[in-house]
Coordinates of N, CA, C and O in Angstrom, one line a residue:
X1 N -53.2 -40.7 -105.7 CA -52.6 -39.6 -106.6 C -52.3 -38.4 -105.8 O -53.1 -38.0 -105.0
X2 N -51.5 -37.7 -105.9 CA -50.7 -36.2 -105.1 C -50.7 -35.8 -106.2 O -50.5 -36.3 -107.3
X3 N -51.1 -34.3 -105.8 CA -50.8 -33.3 -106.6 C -49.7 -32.9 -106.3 O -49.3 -33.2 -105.2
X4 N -48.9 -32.2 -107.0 CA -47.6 -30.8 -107.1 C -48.2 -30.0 -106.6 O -49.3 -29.6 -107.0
X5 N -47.5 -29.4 -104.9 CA -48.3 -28.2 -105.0 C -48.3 -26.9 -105.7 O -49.0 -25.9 -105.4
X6 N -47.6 -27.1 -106.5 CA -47.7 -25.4 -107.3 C -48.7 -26.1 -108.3 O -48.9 -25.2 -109.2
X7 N -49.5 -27.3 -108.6 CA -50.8 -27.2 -109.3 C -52.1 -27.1 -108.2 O -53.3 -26.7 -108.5
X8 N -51.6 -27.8 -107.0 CA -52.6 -27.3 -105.9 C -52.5 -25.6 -105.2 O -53.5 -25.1 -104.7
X9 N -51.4 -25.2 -105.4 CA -51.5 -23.5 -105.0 C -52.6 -22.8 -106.6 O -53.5 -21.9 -106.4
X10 N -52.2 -23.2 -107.7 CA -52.6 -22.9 -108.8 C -54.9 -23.0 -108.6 O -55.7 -22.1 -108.7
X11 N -54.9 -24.2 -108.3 CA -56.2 -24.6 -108.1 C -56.7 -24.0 -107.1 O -58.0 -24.2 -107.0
X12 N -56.2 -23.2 -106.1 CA -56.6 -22.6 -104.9 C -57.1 -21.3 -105.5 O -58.2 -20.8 -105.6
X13 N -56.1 -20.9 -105.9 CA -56.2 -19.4 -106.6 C -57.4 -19.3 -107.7 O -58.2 -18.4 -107.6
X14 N -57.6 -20.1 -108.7 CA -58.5 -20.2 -109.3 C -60.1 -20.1 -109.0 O -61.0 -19.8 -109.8
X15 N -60.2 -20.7 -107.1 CA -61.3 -20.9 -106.6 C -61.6 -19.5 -105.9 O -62.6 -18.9 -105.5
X16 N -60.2 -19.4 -106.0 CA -60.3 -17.6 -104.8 C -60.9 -16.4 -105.8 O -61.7 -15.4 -105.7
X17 N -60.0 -17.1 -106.8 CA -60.5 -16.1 -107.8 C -62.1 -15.9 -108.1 O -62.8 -14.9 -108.1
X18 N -62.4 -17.4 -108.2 CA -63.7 -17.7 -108.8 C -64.6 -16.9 -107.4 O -65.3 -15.9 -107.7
X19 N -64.3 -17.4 -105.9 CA -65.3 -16.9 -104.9 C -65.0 -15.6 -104.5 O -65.1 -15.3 -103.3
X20 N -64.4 -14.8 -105.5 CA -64.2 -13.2 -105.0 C -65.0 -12.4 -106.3 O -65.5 -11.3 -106.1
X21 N -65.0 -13.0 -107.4 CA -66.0 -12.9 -108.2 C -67.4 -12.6 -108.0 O -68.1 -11.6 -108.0
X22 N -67.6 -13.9 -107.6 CA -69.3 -14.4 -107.1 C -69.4 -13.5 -106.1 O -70.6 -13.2 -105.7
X23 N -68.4 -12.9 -105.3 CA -69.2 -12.7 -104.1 C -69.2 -10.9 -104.8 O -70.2 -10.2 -104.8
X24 N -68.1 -10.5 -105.3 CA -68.5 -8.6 -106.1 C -70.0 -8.6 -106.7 O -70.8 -7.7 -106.4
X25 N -70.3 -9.5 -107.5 CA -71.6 -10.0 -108.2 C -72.4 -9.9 -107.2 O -72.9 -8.8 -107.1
X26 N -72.6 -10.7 -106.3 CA -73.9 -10.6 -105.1 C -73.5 -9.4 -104.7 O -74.2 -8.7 -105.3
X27 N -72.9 -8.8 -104.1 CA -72.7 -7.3 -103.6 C -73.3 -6.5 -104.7 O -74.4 -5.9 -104.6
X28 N -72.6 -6.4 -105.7 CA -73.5 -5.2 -106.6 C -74.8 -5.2 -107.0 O -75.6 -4.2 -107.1
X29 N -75.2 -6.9 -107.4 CA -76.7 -6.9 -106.9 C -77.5 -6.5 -106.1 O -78.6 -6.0 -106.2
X30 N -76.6 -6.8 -104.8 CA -77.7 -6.2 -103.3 C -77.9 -4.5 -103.8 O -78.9 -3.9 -103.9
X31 N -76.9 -4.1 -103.8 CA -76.9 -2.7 -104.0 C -77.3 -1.9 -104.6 O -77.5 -0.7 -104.2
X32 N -77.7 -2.7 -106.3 CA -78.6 -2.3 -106.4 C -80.3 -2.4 -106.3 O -81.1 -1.6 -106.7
X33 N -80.4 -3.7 -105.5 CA -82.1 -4.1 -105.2 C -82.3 -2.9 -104.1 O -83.3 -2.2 -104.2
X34 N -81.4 -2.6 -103.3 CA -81.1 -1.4 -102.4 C -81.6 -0.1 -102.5 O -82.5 0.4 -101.9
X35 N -80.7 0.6 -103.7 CA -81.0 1.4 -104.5 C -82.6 1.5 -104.9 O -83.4 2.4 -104.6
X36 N -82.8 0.5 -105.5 CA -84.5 0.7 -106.1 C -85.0 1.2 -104.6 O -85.1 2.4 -104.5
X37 N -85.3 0.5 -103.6 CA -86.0 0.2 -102.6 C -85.8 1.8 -102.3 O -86.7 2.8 -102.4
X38 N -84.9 1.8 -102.0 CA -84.2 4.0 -101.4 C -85.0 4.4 -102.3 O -86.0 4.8 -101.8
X39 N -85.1 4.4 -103.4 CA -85.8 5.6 -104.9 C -87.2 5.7 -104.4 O -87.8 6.7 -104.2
X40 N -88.1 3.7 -104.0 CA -89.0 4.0 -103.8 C -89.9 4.4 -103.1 O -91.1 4.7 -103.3
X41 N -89.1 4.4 -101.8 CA -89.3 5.1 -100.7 C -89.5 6.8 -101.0 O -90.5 7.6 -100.9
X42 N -88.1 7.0 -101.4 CA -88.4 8.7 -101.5 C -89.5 8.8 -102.7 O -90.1 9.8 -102.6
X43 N -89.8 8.0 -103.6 CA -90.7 8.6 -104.2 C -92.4 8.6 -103.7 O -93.3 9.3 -104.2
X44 N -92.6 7.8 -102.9 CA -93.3 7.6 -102.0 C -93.3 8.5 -101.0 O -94.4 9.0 -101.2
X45 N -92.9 9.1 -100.2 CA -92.7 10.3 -99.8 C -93.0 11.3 -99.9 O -93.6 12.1 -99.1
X46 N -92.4 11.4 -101.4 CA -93.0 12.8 -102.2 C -94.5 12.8 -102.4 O -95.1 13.8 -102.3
X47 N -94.9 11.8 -102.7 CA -96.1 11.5 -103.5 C -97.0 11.9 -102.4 O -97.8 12.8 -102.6
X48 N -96.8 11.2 -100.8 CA -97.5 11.4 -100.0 C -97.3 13.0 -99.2 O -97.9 13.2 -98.1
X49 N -96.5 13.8 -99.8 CA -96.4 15.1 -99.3 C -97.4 15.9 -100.3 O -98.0 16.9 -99.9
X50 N -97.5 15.4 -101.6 CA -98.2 16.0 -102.4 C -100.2 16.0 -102.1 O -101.2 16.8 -102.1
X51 N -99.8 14.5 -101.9 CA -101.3 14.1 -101.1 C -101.9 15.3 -100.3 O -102.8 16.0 -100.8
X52 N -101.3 15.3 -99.1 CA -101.8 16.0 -98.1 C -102.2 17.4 -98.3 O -102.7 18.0 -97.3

């Protein structure tokens, strides 16, 4: 069985689409597990300047 390729260019794009999706999703995730981590550091920081 052959495909046409303007249904195989079609099916490419779909996947490009699909793995440029997934990959904005993991990036904004990281960024924000990131983010927490940064907050809890500086607030850690502070806490331990208050400490002393």
């Amino acid at each position: 069985m052959k495909l046409k390729p303007s249904a195989m260019f079609t099916s490419k794009k779909i996947t490009l689409a699909f793995f440029v999706s997934h990959l904005a999703g993991w990036i904004l995730a990281n960024l924000q597990t990131i983010w927490i981590v940064y907050e809890i550091r500086k607030i850690k920081k502070e806490l331990s300047k208050r400490i002393k």
